[in-house]
Short mmCIF file of C-alpha atoms and ligand atoms in Angstrom, two decimals:
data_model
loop_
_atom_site.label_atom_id
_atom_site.label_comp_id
_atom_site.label_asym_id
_atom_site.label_seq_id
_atom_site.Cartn_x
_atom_site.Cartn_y
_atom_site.Cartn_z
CA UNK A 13 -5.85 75.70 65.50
CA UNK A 14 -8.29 73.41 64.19
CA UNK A 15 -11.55 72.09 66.59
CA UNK A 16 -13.54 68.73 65.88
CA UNK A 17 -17.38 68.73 67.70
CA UNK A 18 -18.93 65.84 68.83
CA UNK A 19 -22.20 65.93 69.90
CA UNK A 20 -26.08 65.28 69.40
CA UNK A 21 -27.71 67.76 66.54
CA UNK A 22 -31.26 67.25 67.29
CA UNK A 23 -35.32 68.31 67.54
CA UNK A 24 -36.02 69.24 70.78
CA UNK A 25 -39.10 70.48 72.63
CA UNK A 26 -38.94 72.65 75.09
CA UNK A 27 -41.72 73.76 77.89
CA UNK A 28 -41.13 76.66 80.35
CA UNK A 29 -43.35 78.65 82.69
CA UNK A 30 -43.72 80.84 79.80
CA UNK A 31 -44.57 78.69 77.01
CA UNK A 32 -44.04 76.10 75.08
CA UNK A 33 -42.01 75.64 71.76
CA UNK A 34 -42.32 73.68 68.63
CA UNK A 35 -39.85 71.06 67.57
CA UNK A 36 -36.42 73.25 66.98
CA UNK A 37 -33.75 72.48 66.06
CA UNK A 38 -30.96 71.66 69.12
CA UNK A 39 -28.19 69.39 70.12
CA UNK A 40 -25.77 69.63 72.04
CA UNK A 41 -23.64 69.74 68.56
CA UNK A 42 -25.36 71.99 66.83
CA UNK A 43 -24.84 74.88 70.03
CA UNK A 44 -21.35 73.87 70.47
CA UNK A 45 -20.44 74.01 67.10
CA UNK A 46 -22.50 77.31 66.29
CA UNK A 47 -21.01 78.83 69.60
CA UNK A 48 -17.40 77.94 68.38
CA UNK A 49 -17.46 79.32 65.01
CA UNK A 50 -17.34 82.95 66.66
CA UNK A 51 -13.51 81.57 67.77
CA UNK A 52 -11.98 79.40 65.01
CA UNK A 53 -12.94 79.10 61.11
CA UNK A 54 -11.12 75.35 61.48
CA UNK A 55 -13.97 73.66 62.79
CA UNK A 56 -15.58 70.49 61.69
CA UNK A 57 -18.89 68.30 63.17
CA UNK A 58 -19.34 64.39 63.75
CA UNK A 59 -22.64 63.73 64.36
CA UNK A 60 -25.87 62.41 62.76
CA UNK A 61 -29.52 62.85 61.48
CA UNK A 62 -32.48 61.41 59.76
CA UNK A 63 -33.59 62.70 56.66
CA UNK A 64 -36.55 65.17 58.67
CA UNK A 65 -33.79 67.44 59.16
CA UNK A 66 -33.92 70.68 57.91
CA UNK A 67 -31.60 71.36 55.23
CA UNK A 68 -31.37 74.90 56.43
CA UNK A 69 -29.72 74.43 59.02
CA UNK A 70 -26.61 72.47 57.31
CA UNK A 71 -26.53 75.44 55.18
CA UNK A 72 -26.34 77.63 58.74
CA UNK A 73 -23.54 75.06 59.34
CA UNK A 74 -22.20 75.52 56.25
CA UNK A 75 -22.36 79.78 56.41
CA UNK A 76 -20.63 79.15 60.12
CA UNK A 77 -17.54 77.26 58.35
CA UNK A 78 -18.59 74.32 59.70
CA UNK A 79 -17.07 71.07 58.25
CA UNK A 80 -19.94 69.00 57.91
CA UNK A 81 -18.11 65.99 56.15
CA UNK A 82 -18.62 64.00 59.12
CA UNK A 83 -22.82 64.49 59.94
CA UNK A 84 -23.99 61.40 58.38
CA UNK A 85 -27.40 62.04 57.18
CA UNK A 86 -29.66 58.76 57.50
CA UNK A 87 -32.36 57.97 54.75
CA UNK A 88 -35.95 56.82 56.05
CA UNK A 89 -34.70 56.88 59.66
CA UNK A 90 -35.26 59.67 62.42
CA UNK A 91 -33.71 62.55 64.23
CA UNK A 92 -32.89 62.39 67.88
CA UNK A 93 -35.49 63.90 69.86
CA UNK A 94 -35.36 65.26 73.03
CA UNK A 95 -38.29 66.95 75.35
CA UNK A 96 -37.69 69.00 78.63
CA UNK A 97 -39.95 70.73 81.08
CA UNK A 98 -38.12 73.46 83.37
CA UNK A 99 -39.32 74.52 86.90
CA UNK A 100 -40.49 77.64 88.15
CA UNK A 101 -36.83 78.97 88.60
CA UNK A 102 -35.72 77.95 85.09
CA UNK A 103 -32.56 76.67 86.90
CA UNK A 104 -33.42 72.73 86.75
CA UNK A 105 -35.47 70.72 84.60
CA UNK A 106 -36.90 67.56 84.00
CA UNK A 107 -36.11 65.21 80.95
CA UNK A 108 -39.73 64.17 79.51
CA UNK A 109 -38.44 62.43 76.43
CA UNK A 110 -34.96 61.14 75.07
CA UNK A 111 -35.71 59.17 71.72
CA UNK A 112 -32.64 57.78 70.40
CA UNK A 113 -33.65 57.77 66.82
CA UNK A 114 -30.50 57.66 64.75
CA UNK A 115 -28.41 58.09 67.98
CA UNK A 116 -28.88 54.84 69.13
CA UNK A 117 -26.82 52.93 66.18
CA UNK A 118 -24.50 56.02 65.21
CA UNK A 119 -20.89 54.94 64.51
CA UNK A 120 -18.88 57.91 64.00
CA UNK A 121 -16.64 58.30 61.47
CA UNK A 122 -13.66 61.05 62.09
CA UNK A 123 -13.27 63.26 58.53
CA UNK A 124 -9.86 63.02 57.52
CA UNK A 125 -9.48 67.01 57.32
CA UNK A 126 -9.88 66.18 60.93
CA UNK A 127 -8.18 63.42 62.17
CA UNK A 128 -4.85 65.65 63.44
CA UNK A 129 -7.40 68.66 65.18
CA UNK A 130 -5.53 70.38 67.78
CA UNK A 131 -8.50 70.44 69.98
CA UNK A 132 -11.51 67.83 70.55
CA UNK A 133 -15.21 68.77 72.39
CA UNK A 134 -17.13 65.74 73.08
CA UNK A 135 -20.72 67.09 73.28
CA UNK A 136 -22.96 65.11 75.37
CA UNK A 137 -23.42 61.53 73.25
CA UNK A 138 -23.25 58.29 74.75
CA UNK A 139 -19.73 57.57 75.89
CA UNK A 140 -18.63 54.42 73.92
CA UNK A 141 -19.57 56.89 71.18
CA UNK A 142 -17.24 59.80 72.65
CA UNK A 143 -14.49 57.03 73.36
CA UNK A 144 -14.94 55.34 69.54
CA UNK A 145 -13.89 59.69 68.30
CA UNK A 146 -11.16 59.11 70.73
CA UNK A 147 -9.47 56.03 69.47
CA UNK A 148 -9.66 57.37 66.11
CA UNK A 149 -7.87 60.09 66.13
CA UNK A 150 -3.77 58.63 65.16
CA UNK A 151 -2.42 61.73 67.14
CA UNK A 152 -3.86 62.85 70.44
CA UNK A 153 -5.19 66.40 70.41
CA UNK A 154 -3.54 68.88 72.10
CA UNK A 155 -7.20 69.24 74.63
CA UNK A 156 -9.55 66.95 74.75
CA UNK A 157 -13.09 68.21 76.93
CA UNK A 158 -16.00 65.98 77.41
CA UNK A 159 -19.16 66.92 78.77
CA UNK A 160 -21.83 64.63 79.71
CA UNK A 161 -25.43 64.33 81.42
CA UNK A 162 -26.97 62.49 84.39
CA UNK A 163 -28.68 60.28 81.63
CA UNK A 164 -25.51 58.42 80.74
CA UNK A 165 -24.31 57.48 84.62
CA UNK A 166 -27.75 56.54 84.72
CA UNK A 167 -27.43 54.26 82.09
CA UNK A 168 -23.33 53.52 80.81
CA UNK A 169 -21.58 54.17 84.22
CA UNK A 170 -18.83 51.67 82.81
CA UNK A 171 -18.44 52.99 79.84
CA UNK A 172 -18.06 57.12 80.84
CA UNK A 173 -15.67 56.10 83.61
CA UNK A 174 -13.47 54.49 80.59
CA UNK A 175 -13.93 57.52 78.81
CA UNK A 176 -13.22 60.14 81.45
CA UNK A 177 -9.96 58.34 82.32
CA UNK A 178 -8.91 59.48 78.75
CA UNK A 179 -9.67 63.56 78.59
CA UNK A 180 -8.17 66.44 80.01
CA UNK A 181 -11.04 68.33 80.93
CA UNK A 182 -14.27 67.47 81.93
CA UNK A 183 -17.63 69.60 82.04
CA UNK A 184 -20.70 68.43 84.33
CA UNK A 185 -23.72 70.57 86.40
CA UNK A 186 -23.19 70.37 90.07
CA UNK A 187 -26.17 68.03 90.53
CA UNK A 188 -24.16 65.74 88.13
CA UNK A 189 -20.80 66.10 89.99
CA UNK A 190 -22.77 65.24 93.01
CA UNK A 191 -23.62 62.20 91.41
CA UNK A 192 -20.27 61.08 89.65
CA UNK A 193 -18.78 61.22 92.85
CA UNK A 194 -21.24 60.46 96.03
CA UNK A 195 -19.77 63.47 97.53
CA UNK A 196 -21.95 66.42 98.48
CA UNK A 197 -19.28 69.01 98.96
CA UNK A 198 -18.22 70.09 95.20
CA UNK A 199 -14.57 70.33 96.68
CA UNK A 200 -14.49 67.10 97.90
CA UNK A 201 -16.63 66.18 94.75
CA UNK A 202 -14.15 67.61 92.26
CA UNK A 203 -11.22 65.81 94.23
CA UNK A 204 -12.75 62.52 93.56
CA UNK A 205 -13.71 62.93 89.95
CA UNK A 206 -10.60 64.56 89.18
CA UNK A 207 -9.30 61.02 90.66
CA UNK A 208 -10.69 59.54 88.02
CA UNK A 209 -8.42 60.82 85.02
CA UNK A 210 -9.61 64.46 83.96
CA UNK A 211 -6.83 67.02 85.01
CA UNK A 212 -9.24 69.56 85.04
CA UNK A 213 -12.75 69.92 86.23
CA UNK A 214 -15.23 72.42 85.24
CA UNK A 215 -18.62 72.62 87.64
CA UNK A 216 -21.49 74.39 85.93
CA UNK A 217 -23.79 75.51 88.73
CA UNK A 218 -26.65 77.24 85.85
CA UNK A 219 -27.37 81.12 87.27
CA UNK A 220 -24.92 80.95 89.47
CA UNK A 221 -21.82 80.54 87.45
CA UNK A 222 -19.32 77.68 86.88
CA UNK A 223 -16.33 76.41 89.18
CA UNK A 224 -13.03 75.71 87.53
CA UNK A 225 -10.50 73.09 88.86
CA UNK A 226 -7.27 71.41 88.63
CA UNK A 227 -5.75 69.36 91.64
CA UNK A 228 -4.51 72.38 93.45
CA UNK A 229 -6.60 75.55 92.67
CA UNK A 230 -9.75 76.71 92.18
CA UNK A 231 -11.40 79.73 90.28
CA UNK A 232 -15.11 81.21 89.84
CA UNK A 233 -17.14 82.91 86.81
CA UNK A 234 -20.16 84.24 87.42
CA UNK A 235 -23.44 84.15 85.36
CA UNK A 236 -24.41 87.57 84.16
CA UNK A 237 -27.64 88.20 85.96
CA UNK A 238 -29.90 88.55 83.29
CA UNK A 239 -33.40 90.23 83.40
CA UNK A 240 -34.85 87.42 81.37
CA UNK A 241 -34.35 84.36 80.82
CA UNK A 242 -36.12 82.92 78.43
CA UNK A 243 -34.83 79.45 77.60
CA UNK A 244 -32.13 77.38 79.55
CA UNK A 245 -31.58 75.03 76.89
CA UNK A 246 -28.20 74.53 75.62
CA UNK A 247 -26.28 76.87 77.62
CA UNK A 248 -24.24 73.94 79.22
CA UNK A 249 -23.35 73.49 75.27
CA UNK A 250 -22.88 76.92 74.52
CA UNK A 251 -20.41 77.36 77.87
CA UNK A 252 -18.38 74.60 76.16
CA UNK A 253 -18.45 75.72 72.79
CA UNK A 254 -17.19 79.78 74.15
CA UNK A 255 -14.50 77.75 76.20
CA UNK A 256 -13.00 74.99 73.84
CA UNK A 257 -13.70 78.18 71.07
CA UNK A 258 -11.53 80.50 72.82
CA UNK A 259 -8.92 77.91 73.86
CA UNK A 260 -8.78 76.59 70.39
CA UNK A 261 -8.27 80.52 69.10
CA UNK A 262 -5.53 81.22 71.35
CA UNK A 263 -3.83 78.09 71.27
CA UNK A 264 -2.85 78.08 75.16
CA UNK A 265 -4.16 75.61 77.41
CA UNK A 266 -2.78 76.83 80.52
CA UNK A 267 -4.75 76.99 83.39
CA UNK A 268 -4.94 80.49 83.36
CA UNK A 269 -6.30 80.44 80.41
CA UNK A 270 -8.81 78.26 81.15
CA UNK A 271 -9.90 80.86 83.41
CA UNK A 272 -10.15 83.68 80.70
CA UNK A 273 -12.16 80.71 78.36
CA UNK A 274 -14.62 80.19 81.10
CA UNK A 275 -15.52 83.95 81.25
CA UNK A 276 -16.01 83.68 77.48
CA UNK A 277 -18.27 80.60 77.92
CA UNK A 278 -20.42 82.00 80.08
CA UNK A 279 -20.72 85.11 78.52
CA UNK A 280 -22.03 82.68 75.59
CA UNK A 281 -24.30 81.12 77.79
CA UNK A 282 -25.71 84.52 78.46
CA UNK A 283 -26.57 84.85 74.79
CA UNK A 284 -28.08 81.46 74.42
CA UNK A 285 -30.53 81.87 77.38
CA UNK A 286 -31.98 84.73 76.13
CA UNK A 287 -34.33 83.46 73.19
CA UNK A 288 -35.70 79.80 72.49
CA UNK A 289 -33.48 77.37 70.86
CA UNK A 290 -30.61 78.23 68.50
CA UNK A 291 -31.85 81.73 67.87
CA UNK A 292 -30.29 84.53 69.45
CA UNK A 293 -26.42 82.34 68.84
CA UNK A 294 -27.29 82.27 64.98
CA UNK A 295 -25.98 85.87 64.53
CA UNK A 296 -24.12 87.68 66.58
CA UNK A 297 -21.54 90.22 66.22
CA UNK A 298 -17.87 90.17 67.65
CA UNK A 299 -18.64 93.87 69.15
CA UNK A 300 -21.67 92.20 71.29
CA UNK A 301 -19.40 89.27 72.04
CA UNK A 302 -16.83 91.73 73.41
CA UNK A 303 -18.94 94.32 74.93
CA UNK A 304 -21.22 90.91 76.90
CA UNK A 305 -17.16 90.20 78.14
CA UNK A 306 -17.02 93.09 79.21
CA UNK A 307 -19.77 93.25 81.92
CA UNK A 308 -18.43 89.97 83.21
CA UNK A 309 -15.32 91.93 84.10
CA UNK A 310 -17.35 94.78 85.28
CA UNK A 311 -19.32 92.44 86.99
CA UNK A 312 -16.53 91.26 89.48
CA UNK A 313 -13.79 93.79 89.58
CA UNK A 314 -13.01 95.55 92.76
CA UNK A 315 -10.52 97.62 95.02
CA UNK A 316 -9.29 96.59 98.00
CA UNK A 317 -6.55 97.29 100.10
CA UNK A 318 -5.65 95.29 102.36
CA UNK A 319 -3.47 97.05 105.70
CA UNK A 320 -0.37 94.71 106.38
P1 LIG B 6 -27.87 71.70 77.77
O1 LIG B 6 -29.10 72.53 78.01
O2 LIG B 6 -26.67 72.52 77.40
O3 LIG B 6 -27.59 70.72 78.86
O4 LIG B 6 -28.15 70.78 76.48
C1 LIG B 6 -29.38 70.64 75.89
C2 LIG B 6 -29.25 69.84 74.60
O5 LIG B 6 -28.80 68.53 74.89
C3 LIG B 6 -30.58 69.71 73.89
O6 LIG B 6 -30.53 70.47 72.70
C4 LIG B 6 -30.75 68.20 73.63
O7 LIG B 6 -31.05 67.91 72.30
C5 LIG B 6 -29.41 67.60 74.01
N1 LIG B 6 -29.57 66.35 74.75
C6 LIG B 6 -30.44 66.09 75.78
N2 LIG B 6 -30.31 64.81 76.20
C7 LIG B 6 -29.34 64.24 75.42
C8 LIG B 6 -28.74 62.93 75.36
N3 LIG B 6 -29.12 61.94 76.18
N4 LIG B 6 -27.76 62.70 74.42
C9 LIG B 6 -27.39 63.69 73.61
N5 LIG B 6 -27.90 64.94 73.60
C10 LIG B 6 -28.87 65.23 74.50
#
């Protein structure tokens, strides 16, 4: 089944209470679509740069499978950028720079190799930009997911609520959902947002897993409790890229096998966390990727039995 990635492919900066990193390469594009091309060898990026990007890393792309027809490369202009400073308890962070760059006048353009994908991940870009992918595509996808930041209801409210009325799952942090909907409670949260057009609603909640809905049920992954954790950044990105990757290889999108894609989204998150950047989802092996599984279902799998 074939998978088109939207999403920022970047330079970002990252500071935790361990140190701080050069400009690396990041985006939410460039971790979805590396994450994803453990899943599906049908797999094609919309995005752009400026010409400071490395060209080593389109060759990664290109290594991956990834279809980079659509990652418009701008001459003389910029790179996004993006700068973050996490806390003490590497669980939330604060933004310290967003530049735009080449993001803030990017018109996407959907490669025609692409335009009948089965399945559609709209990284975190700003929404007229997700809903502009949307409208081009002449046949809906099968799935389209959408994740998004606090930055855009801070600034496009209008715009992501006409976007989320379109997709069939949507992927926010709790803080986030909290937001979306004015609602404290995540169950009354996910309610309201799933109100709002998304059939399905996936919570992120960083180290302490992810909450999956639909209008009737409810399900829970845990994170893997890690003994370090070195970088948070991008493992919203790489959740997505495990889940839409796995949904995308299977070709179900039941809600039961949402369930299974979430367990395989956090158990890329996992990965990511545990270098700076890109670096430890560059090469991994489908024997880690099912052993890391594994303790997931070690992780939560019990007897009981109950009397009556
Ligand atoms: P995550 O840690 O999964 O939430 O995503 C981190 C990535 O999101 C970083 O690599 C950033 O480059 C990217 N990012 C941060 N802010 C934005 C934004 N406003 N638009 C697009 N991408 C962003």
């Amino acid at each position: 089944m074939s998978l088109l990635v939207v999403g920022s492919v970047a330079f970002d900066q990252i500071e935790t209470p361990f140190g701080k990193s050069d400009k690396i390469v990041g985006g939410a594009g460039t971790y979805i679509s590396l994450v994803s091309s453990y899943f599906t060898k049908n797999l094609g990026i919309v995005s752009v740069v400026g010409d400071d990007f490395p060209q080593e890393y389109i060759d990664l792309f290109h290594q991956k499978n990834i279809n980079t027809d659509a990652l418009q490369i701008k001459e003389g202009e910029k790179s996004f950028f993006w700068a973050g400073k996490y806390h003490n308890d590497m669980n939330s962070r604060d933004t310290l720079v967003t530049d735009l760059n080449v993001l803030g006048t990017f018109k996407p353009e959907v490669p025609k190799a692409f335009e009948n994908a089965d399945f559609l991940m709209l990284g975190n870009l700003s929404p007229d930009v997700q809903l502009s992918v949307i409208n081009q595509m002449p046949t809906r996808p099968k799935l389209v997911v959408l994740d998004t930041m606090n930055f855009w209801m801070d600034i496009a409210l209008d715009d992501l609520h006409k976007v989320i009325a379109k997709i069939d799952v949507l992927t926010i942090n709790d803080e986030e959902a909290r937001q979306l909907s004015g609602e404290y409670s995540l169950v009354k949260a996910a309610r309201k947002i799933i109100g709002m057009g998304p059939k399905v609603l996936i919570i992120k909640k960083g180290e302490h897993g992810a909450l999956l809905f639909n209008e009737k049920e409810v399900f829970f992954a845990p994170a893997l409790p890690l003994e370090e954790v070195f970088d948070p950044t991008g493992a919203g990105d790489s959740f997505a890229g495990g889940f839409i990757g796995y949904l995308a290889k299977t070709g179900d999108i039941s809600f039961d096998n949402m369930k299974r894609a979430i367990i395989f989204g956090s158990a890329m998150a996992s990965f990511c966390v545990e270098k700076f950047g890109t670096i430890r989802i560059e090469n991994l092996s489908s024997k880690e990727i099912e052993t890391r599984v594994q303790q997931f279902i070690d992780l939560v799998q019990f007897d009981i039995v109950l009397e009556g």
